[in-house]
PDB file of C-alpha atoms in Angstrom:
ATOM      1  CA  UNK U 131     -20.250 -19.387   0.317  1.00 58.00           C
ATOM      2  CA  UNK U 132     -17.564 -18.631   2.906  1.00 87.00           C
ATOM      3  CA  UNK U 133     -16.952 -15.253   4.536  1.00 93.00           C
ATOM      4  CA  UNK U 134     -14.045 -14.321   2.246  1.00 94.00           C
ATOM      5  CA  UNK U 135     -16.078 -14.994  -0.894  1.00 94.00           C
ATOM      6  CA  UNK U 136     -19.040 -13.057   0.540  1.00 94.00           C
ATOM      7  CA  UNK U 137     -16.783 -10.091   1.362  1.00 95.00           C
ATOM      8  CA  UNK U 138     -15.320 -10.040  -2.136  1.00 95.00           C
ATOM      9  CA  UNK U 139     -18.827 -10.282  -3.596  1.00 95.00           C
ATOM     10  CA  UNK U 140     -19.824  -7.150  -1.637  1.00 95.00           C
ATOM     11  CA  UNK U 141     -16.797  -5.292  -3.027  1.00 95.00           C
ATOM     12  CA  UNK U 142     -17.720  -6.264  -6.584  1.00 96.00           C
ATOM     13  CA  UNK U 143     -21.308  -5.184  -5.943  1.00 96.00           C
ATOM     14  CA  UNK U 144     -20.084  -1.757  -4.828  1.00 94.00           C
ATOM     15  CA  UNK U 145     -17.899  -1.537  -7.921  1.00 95.00           C
ATOM     16  CA  UNK U 146     -20.866  -2.411 -10.145  1.00 96.00           C
ATOM     17  CA  UNK U 147     -22.866   0.332  -8.395  1.00 95.00           C
ATOM     18  CA  UNK U 148     -20.066   2.843  -8.982  1.00 93.00           C
ATOM     19  CA  UNK U 149     -19.922   1.843 -12.654  1.00 95.00           C
ATOM     20  CA  UNK U 150     -23.672   2.312 -13.082  1.00 95.00           C
ATOM     21  CA  UNK U 151     -23.597   5.704 -11.337  1.00 93.00           C
ATOM     22  CA  UNK U 152     -20.712   6.783 -13.566  1.00 91.00           C
ATOM     23  CA  UNK U 153     -22.643   5.750 -16.697  1.00 93.00           C
ATOM     24  CA  UNK U 154     -25.683   7.714 -15.514  1.00 92.00           C
ATOM     25  CA  UNK U 155     -23.569  10.807 -14.823  1.00 87.00           C
ATOM     26  CA  UNK U 156     -22.026  10.637 -18.294  1.00 87.00           C
ATOM     27  CA  UNK U 157     -25.471  10.342 -19.891  1.00 89.00           C
ATOM     28  CA  UNK U 158     -27.330  12.881 -17.727  1.00 85.00           C
ATOM     29  CA  UNK U 159     -24.590  15.518 -17.576  1.00 87.00           C
ATOM     30  CA  UNK U 160     -22.751  15.272 -20.908  1.00 85.00           C
ATOM     31  CA  UNK U 161     -21.347  18.772 -20.602  1.00 83.00           C
ATOM     32  CA  UNK U 162     -19.024  17.810 -17.782  1.00 84.00           C
ATOM     33  CA  UNK U 163     -15.783  15.930 -18.278  1.00 83.00           C
ATOM     34  CA  UNK U 164     -16.098  12.504 -16.616  1.00 84.00           C
ATOM     35  CA  UNK U 165     -13.047  10.920 -18.268  1.00 88.00           C
ATOM     36  CA  UNK U 166     -10.878  10.768 -15.153  1.00 85.00           C
ATOM     37  CA  UNK U 167     -13.651   9.197 -13.082  1.00 85.00           C
ATOM     38  CA  UNK U 168     -14.321   6.669 -15.843  1.00 90.00           C
ATOM     39  CA  UNK U 169     -10.636   5.780 -16.057  1.00 92.00           C
ATOM     40  CA  UNK U 170     -10.418   5.422 -12.290  1.00 91.00           C
ATOM     41  CA  UNK U 171     -13.341   2.998 -12.161  1.00 92.00           C
ATOM     42  CA  UNK U 172     -12.007   0.949 -15.079  1.00 94.00           C
ATOM     43  CA  UNK U 173      -8.637   0.678 -13.351  1.00 94.00           C
ATOM     44  CA  UNK U 174     -10.336  -0.310 -10.102  1.00 94.00           C
ATOM     45  CA  UNK U 175     -11.933  -3.230 -11.960  1.00 96.00           C
ATOM     46  CA  UNK U 176      -8.492  -4.502 -12.960  1.00 95.00           C
ATOM     47  CA  UNK U 177      -7.023  -3.941  -9.496  1.00 95.00           C
ATOM     48  CA  UNK U 178      -9.881  -5.644  -7.652  1.00 96.00           C
ATOM     49  CA  UNK U 179     -10.017  -8.608 -10.025  1.00 97.00           C
ATOM     50  CA  UNK U 180      -6.268  -9.246  -9.619  1.00 97.00           C
ATOM     51  CA  UNK U 181      -6.454  -8.685  -5.865  1.00 97.00           C
ATOM     52  CA  UNK U 182      -9.420 -11.050  -5.508  1.00 96.00           C
ATOM     53  CA  UNK U 183      -7.662 -13.773  -7.484  1.00 96.00           C
ATOM     54  CA  UNK U 184      -4.638 -13.391  -5.212  1.00 96.00           C
ATOM     55  CA  UNK U 185      -6.800 -13.697  -2.092  1.00 95.00           C
ATOM     56  CA  UNK U 186      -8.419 -16.862  -3.416  1.00 94.00           C
ATOM     57  CA  UNK U 187      -5.134 -18.411  -4.585  1.00 94.00           C
ATOM     58  CA  UNK U 188      -2.751 -20.709  -2.691  1.00 93.00           C
ATOM     59  CA  UNK U 189      -0.254 -18.888  -0.490  1.00 93.00           C
ATOM     60  CA  UNK U 190       2.677 -19.313  -2.870  1.00 94.00           C
ATOM     61  CA  UNK U 191       0.763 -17.756  -5.760  1.00 96.00           C
ATOM     62  CA  UNK U 192      -0.546 -14.886  -3.638  1.00 96.00           C
ATOM     63  CA  UNK U 193       2.970 -14.159  -2.351  1.00 97.00           C
ATOM     64  CA  UNK U 194       4.229 -14.208  -5.941  1.00 97.00           C
ATOM     65  CA  UNK U 195       1.581 -11.610  -6.813  1.00 97.00           C
ATOM     66  CA  UNK U 196       2.700  -9.320  -3.978  1.00 98.00           C
ATOM     67  CA  UNK U 197       6.365  -9.842  -4.912  1.00 98.00           C
ATOM     68  CA  UNK U 198       5.601  -8.730  -8.483  1.00 98.00           C
ATOM     69  CA  UNK U 199       3.835  -5.626  -7.141  1.00 98.00           C
ATOM     70  CA  UNK U 200       6.921  -4.857  -5.012  1.00 98.00           C
ATOM     71  CA  UNK U 201       9.160  -5.344  -8.044  1.00 98.00           C
ATOM     72  CA  UNK U 202       7.083  -2.962 -10.165  1.00 97.00           C
ATOM     73  CA  UNK U 203       6.812  -0.392  -7.364  1.00 97.00           C
ATOM     74  CA  UNK U 204      10.574  -0.466  -6.726  1.00 97.00           C
ATOM     75  CA  UNK U 205      11.290  -0.111 -10.438  1.00 95.00           C
ATOM     76  CA  UNK U 206       8.883   2.833 -10.609  1.00 95.00           C
ATOM     77  CA  UNK U 207      10.503   4.492  -7.590  1.00 95.00           C
ATOM     78  CA  UNK U 208      13.997   4.088  -9.020  1.00 93.00           C
ATOM     79  CA  UNK U 209      12.943   5.687 -12.315  1.00 91.00           C
ATOM     80  CA  UNK U 210      11.928   8.808 -10.391  1.00 90.00           C
ATOM     81  CA  UNK U 211      15.135   9.378  -8.452  1.00 87.00           C
ATOM     82  CA  UNK U 212      18.462  10.290 -10.067  1.00 79.00           C
ATOM     83  CA  UNK U 213      20.932   7.417 -10.215  1.00 77.00           C
ATOM     84  CA  UNK U 214      24.668   7.202 -10.772  1.00 78.00           C
ATOM     85  CA  UNK U 215      26.328   4.978 -13.336  1.00 76.00           C
ATOM     86  CA  UNK U 216      28.384   3.397 -10.552  1.00 78.00           C
ATOM     87  CA  UNK U 217      25.268   2.150  -8.731  1.00 80.00           C
ATOM     88  CA  UNK U 218      24.234  -0.518 -11.234  1.00 84.00           C
ATOM     89  CA  UNK U 219      25.362  -3.443  -9.050  1.00 87.00           C
ATOM     90  CA  UNK U 220      23.718  -2.146  -5.832  1.00 87.00           C
ATOM     91  CA  UNK U 221      20.482  -1.733  -7.813  1.00 90.00           C
ATOM     92  CA  UNK U 222      20.732  -5.343  -8.962  1.00 92.00           C
ATOM     93  CA  UNK U 223      21.145  -6.525  -5.369  1.00 94.00           C
ATOM     94  CA  UNK U 224      18.047  -4.563  -4.374  1.00 96.00           C
ATOM     95  CA  UNK U 225      15.938  -6.522  -6.854  1.00 97.00           C
ATOM     96  CA  UNK U 226      17.540  -9.772  -5.709  1.00 97.00           C
ATOM     97  CA  UNK U 227      16.390  -8.939  -2.169  1.00 97.00           C
ATOM     98  CA  UNK U 228      12.727  -9.081  -3.263  1.00 98.00           C
ATOM     99  CA  UNK U 229      12.381 -12.867  -3.771  1.00 98.00           C
ATOM    100  CA  UNK U 230      14.450 -13.511  -0.639  1.00 98.00           C
ATOM    101  CA  UNK U 231      12.198 -11.234   1.406  1.00 98.00           C
ATOM    102  CA  UNK U 232       9.035 -12.953   0.162  1.00 98.00           C
ATOM    103  CA  UNK U 233      10.591 -16.401   0.599  1.00 98.00           C
ATOM    104  CA  UNK U 234      11.135 -15.547   4.274  1.00 98.00           C
ATOM    105  CA  UNK U 235       7.449 -14.640   4.471  1.00 97.00           C
ATOM    106  CA  UNK U 236       6.476 -17.871   2.750  1.00 95.00           C
ATOM    107  CA  UNK U 237       8.276 -20.013   5.326  1.00 95.00           C
ATOM    108  CA  UNK U 238       7.006 -17.816   8.165  1.00 93.00           C
ATOM    109  CA  UNK U 239      10.478 -16.874   9.427  1.00 95.00           C
ATOM    110  CA  UNK U 240       9.444 -13.692  11.214  1.00 96.00           C
ATOM    111  CA  UNK U 241      12.725 -13.172  13.068  1.00 95.00           C
ATOM    112  CA  UNK U 242      14.800 -13.053   9.876  1.00 97.00           C
ATOM    113  CA  UNK U 243      12.129 -11.130   7.965  1.00 98.00           C
ATOM    114  CA  UNK U 244      12.222  -8.155  10.329  1.00 97.00           C
ATOM    115  CA  UNK U 245      16.013  -7.810  10.100  1.00 97.00           C
ATOM    116  CA  UNK U 246      16.848  -8.958   6.564  1.00 98.00           C
ATOM    117  CA  UNK U 247      16.174  -5.658   4.769  1.00 98.00           C
ATOM    118  CA  UNK U 248      16.360  -3.077   7.622  1.00 97.00           C
ATOM    119  CA  UNK U 249      19.678  -4.495   8.902  1.00 97.00           C
ATOM    120  CA  UNK U 250      21.543  -6.758   6.499  1.00 97.00           C
ATOM    121  CA  UNK U 251      20.524  -5.241   3.157  1.00 97.00           C
ATOM    122  CA  UNK U 252      20.723  -1.699   4.511  1.00 96.00           C
ATOM    123  CA  UNK U 253      24.294  -2.282   5.685  1.00 96.00           C
ATOM    124  CA  UNK U 254      25.282  -4.200   2.561  1.00 96.00           C
ATOM    125  CA  UNK U 255      24.134  -1.593   0.002  1.00 94.00           C
ATOM    126  CA  UNK U 256      26.437   1.299   1.033  1.00 94.00           C
ATOM    127  CA  UNK U 257      29.294  -1.146   1.554  1.00 93.00           C
ATOM    128  CA  UNK U 258      28.790  -2.353  -2.014  1.00 92.00           C
ATOM    129  CA  UNK U 259      28.570   1.240  -3.253  1.00 91.00           C
ATOM    130  CA  UNK U 260      31.945   2.031  -1.703  1.00 91.00           C
ATOM    131  CA  UNK U 261      33.628  -0.576  -3.898  1.00 89.00           C
ATOM    132  CA  UNK U 262      32.893   1.564  -6.967  1.00 82.00           C
ATOM    133  CA  UNK U 263      34.835   4.424  -5.372  1.00 84.00           C
ATOM    134  CA  UNK U 264      32.323   7.115  -6.361  1.00 82.00           C
ATOM    135  CA  UNK U 265      31.783   9.471  -3.419  1.00 86.00           C
ATOM    136  CA  UNK U 266      29.916  12.182  -5.337  1.00 89.00           C
ATOM    137  CA  UNK U 267      26.353  12.269  -3.975  1.00 87.00           C
ATOM    138  CA  UNK U 268      27.068   9.135  -1.921  1.00 92.00           C
ATOM    139  CA  UNK U 269      24.903   9.985   1.106  1.00 92.00           C
ATOM    140  CA  UNK U 270      21.918  11.145  -0.949  1.00 91.00           C
ATOM    141  CA  UNK U 271      22.068   8.083  -3.189  1.00 91.00           C
ATOM    142  CA  UNK U 272      22.368   5.653  -0.261  1.00 93.00           C
ATOM    143  CA  UNK U 273      19.392   7.328   1.423  1.00 93.00           C
ATOM    144  CA  UNK U 274      17.305   7.096  -1.737  1.00 94.00           C
ATOM    145  CA  UNK U 275      18.119   3.417  -2.203  1.00 94.00           C
ATOM    146  CA  UNK U 276      17.336   2.661   1.435  1.00 96.00           C
ATOM    147  CA  UNK U 277      14.018   4.497   1.400  1.00 96.00           C
ATOM    148  CA  UNK U 278      12.900   2.993  -1.912  1.00 95.00           C
ATOM    149  CA  UNK U 279      13.606  -0.519  -0.616  1.00 96.00           C
ATOM    150  CA  UNK U 280      12.018   0.202   2.759  1.00 97.00           C
ATOM    151  CA  UNK U 281       8.756   1.458   1.261  1.00 96.00           C
ATOM    152  CA  UNK U 282       8.178  -0.665  -1.826  1.00 97.00           C
ATOM    153  CA  UNK U 283       9.490  -3.972  -0.506  1.00 98.00           C
ATOM    154  CA  UNK U 284       9.823  -4.196   3.266  1.00 98.00           C
ATOM    155  CA  UNK U 285       6.886  -2.039   4.408  1.00 98.00           C
ATOM    156  CA  UNK U 286       4.527  -3.187   1.667  1.00 98.00           C
ATOM    157  CA  UNK U 287       5.383  -6.874   2.149  1.00 98.00           C
ATOM    158  CA  UNK U 288       3.754  -6.764   5.594  1.00 98.00           C
ATOM    159  CA  UNK U 289       0.484  -7.031   3.668  1.00 98.00           C
ATOM    160  CA  UNK U 290       1.660 -10.379   2.324  1.00 97.00           C
ATOM    161  CA  UNK U 291       2.816 -11.537   5.758  1.00 97.00           C
ATOM    162  CA  UNK U 292      -0.729 -11.090   7.058  1.00 96.00           C
ATOM    163  CA  UNK U 293      -1.736 -13.921   4.728  1.00 93.00           C
ATOM    164  CA  UNK U 294       0.516 -16.440   6.475  1.00 92.00           C
ATOM    165  CA  UNK U 295       0.349 -15.000   9.990  1.00 88.00           C
ATOM    166  CA  UNK U 296      -2.438 -17.379  11.079  1.00 82.00           C
ATOM    167  CA  UNK U 297      -0.581 -20.457   9.779  1.00 66.00           C
ATOM    168  CA  UNK U 298      -3.552 -22.784  10.326  1.00 65.00           C
ATOM    169  CA  UNK U 299      -6.245 -20.699   8.629  1.00 70.00           C
ATOM    170  CA  UNK U 300      -5.888 -19.272   5.102  1.00 70.00           C
ATOM    171  CA  UNK U 301      -9.300 -17.590   5.248  1.00 88.00           C
ATOM    172  CA  UNK U 302      -8.370 -15.597   8.351  1.00 91.00           C
ATOM    173  CA  UNK U 303      -5.161 -14.359   6.755  1.00 94.00           C
ATOM    174  CA  UNK U 304      -6.949 -13.275   3.580  1.00 95.00           C
ATOM    175  CA  UNK U 305      -9.649 -11.543   5.628  1.00 96.00           C
ATOM    176  CA  UNK U 306      -6.966  -9.655   7.572  1.00 96.00           C
ATOM    177  CA  UNK U 307      -5.530  -8.437   4.269  1.00 97.00           C
ATOM    178  CA  UNK U 308      -9.000  -7.512   3.052  1.00 97.00           C
ATOM    179  CA  UNK U 309      -9.680  -5.615   6.280  1.00 97.00           C
ATOM    180  CA  UNK U 310      -6.403  -3.681   6.056  1.00 98.00           C
ATOM    181  CA  UNK U 311      -6.514  -2.862   2.340  1.00 97.00           C
ATOM    182  CA  UNK U 312     -10.234  -2.073   2.366  1.00 96.00           C
ATOM    183  CA  UNK U 313     -10.001   0.303   5.321  1.00 97.00           C
ATOM    184  CA  UNK U 314      -6.869   1.968   3.946  1.00 97.00           C
ATOM    185  CA  UNK U 315      -8.572   2.740   0.644  1.00 95.00           C
ATOM    186  CA  UNK U 316     -11.803   3.734   2.412  1.00 95.00           C
ATOM    187  CA  UNK U 317      -9.800   6.101   4.623  1.00 96.00           C
ATOM    188  CA  UNK U 318      -8.360   7.844   1.550  1.00 93.00           C
ATOM    189  CA  UNK U 319     -11.849   8.324   0.104  1.00 91.00           C
ATOM    190  CA  UNK U 320     -13.361   9.426   3.428  1.00 93.00           C
ATOM    191  CA  UNK U 321     -10.628  12.001   4.060  1.00 93.00           C
ATOM    192  CA  UNK U 322     -11.099  13.367   0.542  1.00 89.00           C
ATOM    193  CA  UNK U 323     -14.901  13.661   0.925  1.00 88.00           C
ATOM    194  CA  UNK U 324     -14.752  15.214   4.388  1.00 92.00           C
ATOM    195  CA  UNK U 325     -12.086  17.640   3.212  1.00 89.00           C
ATOM    196  CA  UNK U 326     -14.090  18.665   0.149  1.00 85.00           C
ATOM    197  CA  UNK U 327     -17.256  19.113   2.208  1.00 84.00           C
ATOM    198  CA  UNK U 328     -16.037  20.857   5.353  1.00 86.00           C
ATOM    199  CA  UNK U 329     -12.320  21.458   4.889  1.00 78.00           C
ATOM    200  CA  UNK U 330     -11.051  24.934   5.674  1.00 85.00           C
ATOM    201  CA  UNK U 331      -7.913  24.582   7.790  1.00 88.00           C
ATOM    202  CA  UNK U 332      -4.941  23.238   5.831  1.00 90.00           C
ATOM    203  CA  UNK U 333      -2.873  20.573   7.589  1.00 89.00           C
ATOM    204  CA  UNK U 334       0.076  20.397   5.198  1.00 87.00           C
ATOM    205  CA  UNK U 335      -0.347  23.406   2.867  1.00 88.00           C
ATOM    206  CA  UNK U 336       3.126  23.235   1.322  1.00 89.00           C
ATOM    207  CA  UNK U 337       3.143  19.459   0.850  1.00 89.00           C
ATOM    208  CA  UNK U 338      -0.451  18.544  -0.010  1.00 88.00           C
ATOM    209  CA  UNK U 339      -2.696  21.638  -0.108  1.00 86.00           C
ATOM    210  CA  UNK U 340      -5.881  19.581  -0.340  1.00 85.00           C
ATOM    211  CA  UNK U 341      -5.285  17.955   3.058  1.00 90.00           C
ATOM    212  CA  UNK U 342      -7.442  19.659   5.674  1.00 91.00           C
ATOM    213  CA  UNK U 343      -8.068  19.202   9.386  1.00 92.00           C
ATOM    214  CA  UNK U 344     -11.725  18.339   8.712  1.00 92.00           C
ATOM    215  CA  UNK U 345     -10.635  15.736   6.174  1.00 93.00           C
ATOM    216  CA  UNK U 346      -8.142  14.202   8.576  1.00 94.00           C
ATOM    217  CA  UNK U 347     -10.439  14.105  11.610  1.00 95.00           C
ATOM    218  CA  UNK U 348     -13.544  13.103   9.651  1.00 95.00           C
ATOM    219  CA  UNK U 349     -11.682  10.437   7.705  1.00 95.00           C
ATOM    220  CA  UNK U 350     -10.062   8.902  10.774  1.00 96.00           C
ATOM    221  CA  UNK U 351     -13.359   8.925  12.695  1.00 97.00           C
ATOM    222  CA  UNK U 352     -15.292   7.356   9.810  1.00 97.00           C
ATOM    223  CA  UNK U 353     -12.598   4.718   9.265  1.00 97.00           C
ATOM    224  CA  UNK U 354     -12.572   3.894  12.967  1.00 97.00           C
ATOM    225  CA  UNK U 355     -16.368   3.500  12.939  1.00 97.00           C
ATOM    226  CA  UNK U 356     -16.231   1.147   9.952  1.00 97.00           C
ATOM    227  CA  UNK U 357     -13.443  -0.832  11.627  1.00 97.00           C
ATOM    228  CA  UNK U 358     -15.592  -1.099  14.747  1.00 97.00           C
ATOM    229  CA  UNK U 359     -18.374  -2.646  12.666  1.00 96.00           C
ATOM    230  CA  UNK U 360     -16.257  -4.942  10.484  1.00 96.00           C
ATOM    231  CA  UNK U 361     -13.394  -5.860  12.803  1.00 96.00           C
ATOM    232  CA  UNK U 362     -15.175  -8.470  14.929  1.00 95.00           C
ATOM    233  CA  UNK U 363     -16.667 -10.005  11.774  1.00 94.00           C
ATOM    234  CA  UNK U 364     -13.584 -10.200   9.553  1.00 94.00           C
ATOM    235  CA  UNK U 365     -10.757 -10.412  12.102  1.00 94.00           C
ATOM    236  CA  UNK U 366      -9.997 -11.913  15.533  1.00 92.00           C
ATOM    237  CA  UNK U 367     -10.163  -8.407  17.046  1.00 94.00           C
ATOM    238  CA  UNK U 368     -12.650  -7.519  19.773  1.00 95.00           C
ATOM    239  CA  UNK U 369     -14.805  -4.397  19.469  1.00 95.00           C
ATOM    240  CA  UNK U 370     -12.415  -2.079  21.381  1.00 95.00           C
ATOM    241  CA  UNK U 371      -9.349  -3.418  19.576  1.00 97.00           C
ATOM    242  CA  UNK U 372     -11.085  -3.103  16.198  1.00 97.00           C
ATOM    243  CA  UNK U 373     -11.839   0.540  16.989  1.00 97.00           C
ATOM    244  CA  UNK U 374      -8.175   1.104  17.895  1.00 97.00           C
ATOM    245  CA  UNK U 375      -7.099  -0.624  14.679  1.00 97.00           C
ATOM    246  CA  UNK U 376      -9.332   1.727  12.695  1.00 97.00           C
ATOM    247  CA  UNK U 377      -7.786   4.763  14.392  1.00 97.00           C
ATOM    248  CA  UNK U 378      -4.301   3.426  13.645  1.00 97.00           C
ATOM    249  CA  UNK U 379      -5.123   2.811   9.977  1.00 98.00           C
ATOM    250  CA  UNK U 380      -6.715   6.256   9.636  1.00 97.00           C
ATOM    251  CA  UNK U 381      -3.767   8.154  11.115  1.00 97.00           C
ATOM    252  CA  UNK U 382      -0.981   6.125   9.488  1.00 97.00           C
ATOM    253  CA  UNK U 383      -2.788   6.190   6.149  1.00 97.00           C
ATOM    254  CA  UNK U 384      -2.756   9.979   6.266  1.00 96.00           C
ATOM    255  CA  UNK U 385       0.958   9.936   7.153  1.00 96.00           C
ATOM    256  CA  UNK U 386       1.789   7.641   4.252  1.00 95.00           C
ATOM    257  CA  UNK U 387      -0.132   9.824   1.820  1.00 94.00           C
ATOM    258  CA  UNK U 388       1.554  13.098   2.792  1.00 95.00           C
ATOM    259  CA  UNK U 389       5.046  11.576   3.091  1.00 94.00           C
ATOM    260  CA  UNK U 390       4.873  10.171  -0.433  1.00 92.00           C
ATOM    261  CA  UNK U 391       3.455  13.517  -1.597  1.00 92.00           C
ATOM    262  CA  UNK U 392       6.505  15.234  -0.099  1.00 93.00           C
ATOM    263  CA  UNK U 393       8.788  12.837  -1.970  1.00 91.00           C
ATOM    264  CA  UNK U 394       7.034  13.539  -5.279  1.00 90.00           C
ATOM    265  CA  UNK U 395       7.267  17.288  -4.664  1.00 90.00           C
ATOM    266  CA  UNK U 396      10.962  16.948  -3.919  1.00 89.00           C
ATOM    267  CA  UNK U 397      11.451  15.043  -7.170  1.00 88.00           C
ATOM    268  CA  UNK U 398       9.194  17.453  -9.062  1.00 86.00           C
ATOM    269  CA  UNK U 399       6.438  15.149 -10.326  1.00 86.00           C
ATOM    270  CA  UNK U 400       2.673  15.104  -9.792  1.00 84.00           C
ATOM    271  CA  UNK U 401       2.226  11.335 -10.190  1.00 82.00           C
ATOM    272  CA  UNK U 402       4.737   8.550  -9.736  1.00 84.00           C
ATOM    273  CA  UNK U 403       3.856   7.017 -13.116  1.00 81.00           C
ATOM    274  CA  UNK U 404       1.144   6.275 -15.666  1.00 85.00           C
ATOM    275  CA  UNK U 405       0.679   2.524 -15.255  1.00 86.00           C
ATOM    276  CA  UNK U 406      -2.732   2.908 -13.587  1.00 86.00           C
ATOM    277  CA  UNK U 407      -4.933   5.189 -15.742  1.00 85.00           C
ATOM    278  CA  UNK U 408      -6.849   7.667 -13.619  1.00 80.00           C
ATOM    279  CA  UNK U 409      -4.706   6.929 -10.577  1.00 85.00           C
ATOM    280  CA  UNK U 410      -1.153   7.567 -11.747  1.00 87.00           C
ATOM    281  CA  UNK U 411       1.523   5.046 -10.868  1.00 91.00           C
ATOM    282  CA  UNK U 412       1.702   2.109  -8.509  1.00 94.00           C
ATOM    283  CA  UNK U 413       3.169   4.286  -5.745  1.00 93.00           C
ATOM    284  CA  UNK U 414       0.205   6.638  -6.030  1.00 92.00           C
ATOM    285  CA  UNK U 415      -2.043   3.712  -5.141  1.00 92.00           C
ATOM    286  CA  UNK U 416       0.227   2.222  -2.470  1.00 95.00           C
ATOM    287  CA  UNK U 417       1.264   5.399  -0.653  1.00 93.00           C
ATOM    288  CA  UNK U 418      -1.088   5.051   2.327  1.00 96.00           C
ATOM    289  CA  UNK U 419      -0.701   1.258   2.477  1.00 96.00           C
ATOM    290  CA  UNK U 420       3.077   1.609   2.818  1.00 96.00           C
ATOM    291  CA  UNK U 421       2.510   3.087   6.277  1.00 97.00           C
ATOM    292  CA  UNK U 422      -0.634   1.268   7.390  1.00 98.00           C
ATOM    293  CA  UNK U 423       0.636  -2.234   6.528  1.00 98.00           C
ATOM    294  CA  UNK U 424       3.626  -2.583   8.920  1.00 98.00           C
ATOM    295  CA  UNK U 425       1.882  -0.795  11.800  1.00 98.00           C
ATOM    296  CA  UNK U 426      -1.309  -2.848  11.472  1.00 98.00           C
ATOM    297  CA  UNK U 427       0.665  -6.082  11.013  1.00 98.00           C
ATOM    298  CA  UNK U 428       2.596  -5.674  14.251  1.00 97.00           C
ATOM    299  CA  UNK U 429      -0.551  -4.545  16.041  1.00 97.00           C
ATOM    300  CA  UNK U 430      -2.304  -7.756  14.952  1.00 95.00           C
ATOM    301  CA  UNK U 431       0.705  -9.948  15.682  1.00 94.00           C
ATOM    302  CA  UNK U 432       1.151  -8.517  19.168  1.00 93.00           C
ATOM    303  CA  UNK U 433      -2.492  -8.683  20.262  1.00 90.00           C
ATOM    304  CA  UNK U 434      -3.782 -11.728  18.342  1.00 85.00           C
ATOM    305  CA  UNK U 435      -0.884 -14.069  17.621  1.00 78.00           C
TER     306      UNK U 435
END
């Protein structure tokens, strides 16, 4: 069994353990409501199974999986923000940009990938909006379209680019993705646990009241420690660079979480959707990854490739 398969087996073992613990809690403490926890674990089974299949699949199939996730996330984002009748064509072009973006990843054209959406698509969208002649709410709408495309497609697709970054080794690319996604999710859990245990000082009281200084510091430190242990095993990073990568993932993961929380508060919703029972919508699960993915990708590309 190769390292990727062993790593995925460990994740499934942890998920089995969580399922057993949840069943014991339901049986031993029937008076407490465990429905949300049960739903979360069930959804994690679906997420991890699909993710594992993508990691074990050929590159084209894995990239298709990530493209579908981007499509669903963009669609979810656009259902949250108000749209104008005149923006139907710009919205269509946004969805057309998804397969082009992932095709650029598939052929490894890094130079075009980093400018296609942030430059060409960003300039094209408002120019196309002008043709309709509707200036009411023009700036706000253009900003919403830009940000939705930046987060759900461009930023998130850096996860997919990690797969093809080491062009000669599929296992290494998949392990990089596993390292990034695993640490990002672990960071969310660690910050929550540290905050619940020791949190007193609020970091962003008006945006996300549950975010505390103890949660932030404890989560980042714990994530950095785990990265220090796993980095040299799963990635080409040395011990010091793995520690730095963990710090980067911890801090940027926090930033992604609170930024997306601010967006949801601005819109007036608690969750971005209901597609993932117990979690909310796709954006609720991707919020931290939207920030950690591009920063970690360029960190890896600069120091390792």
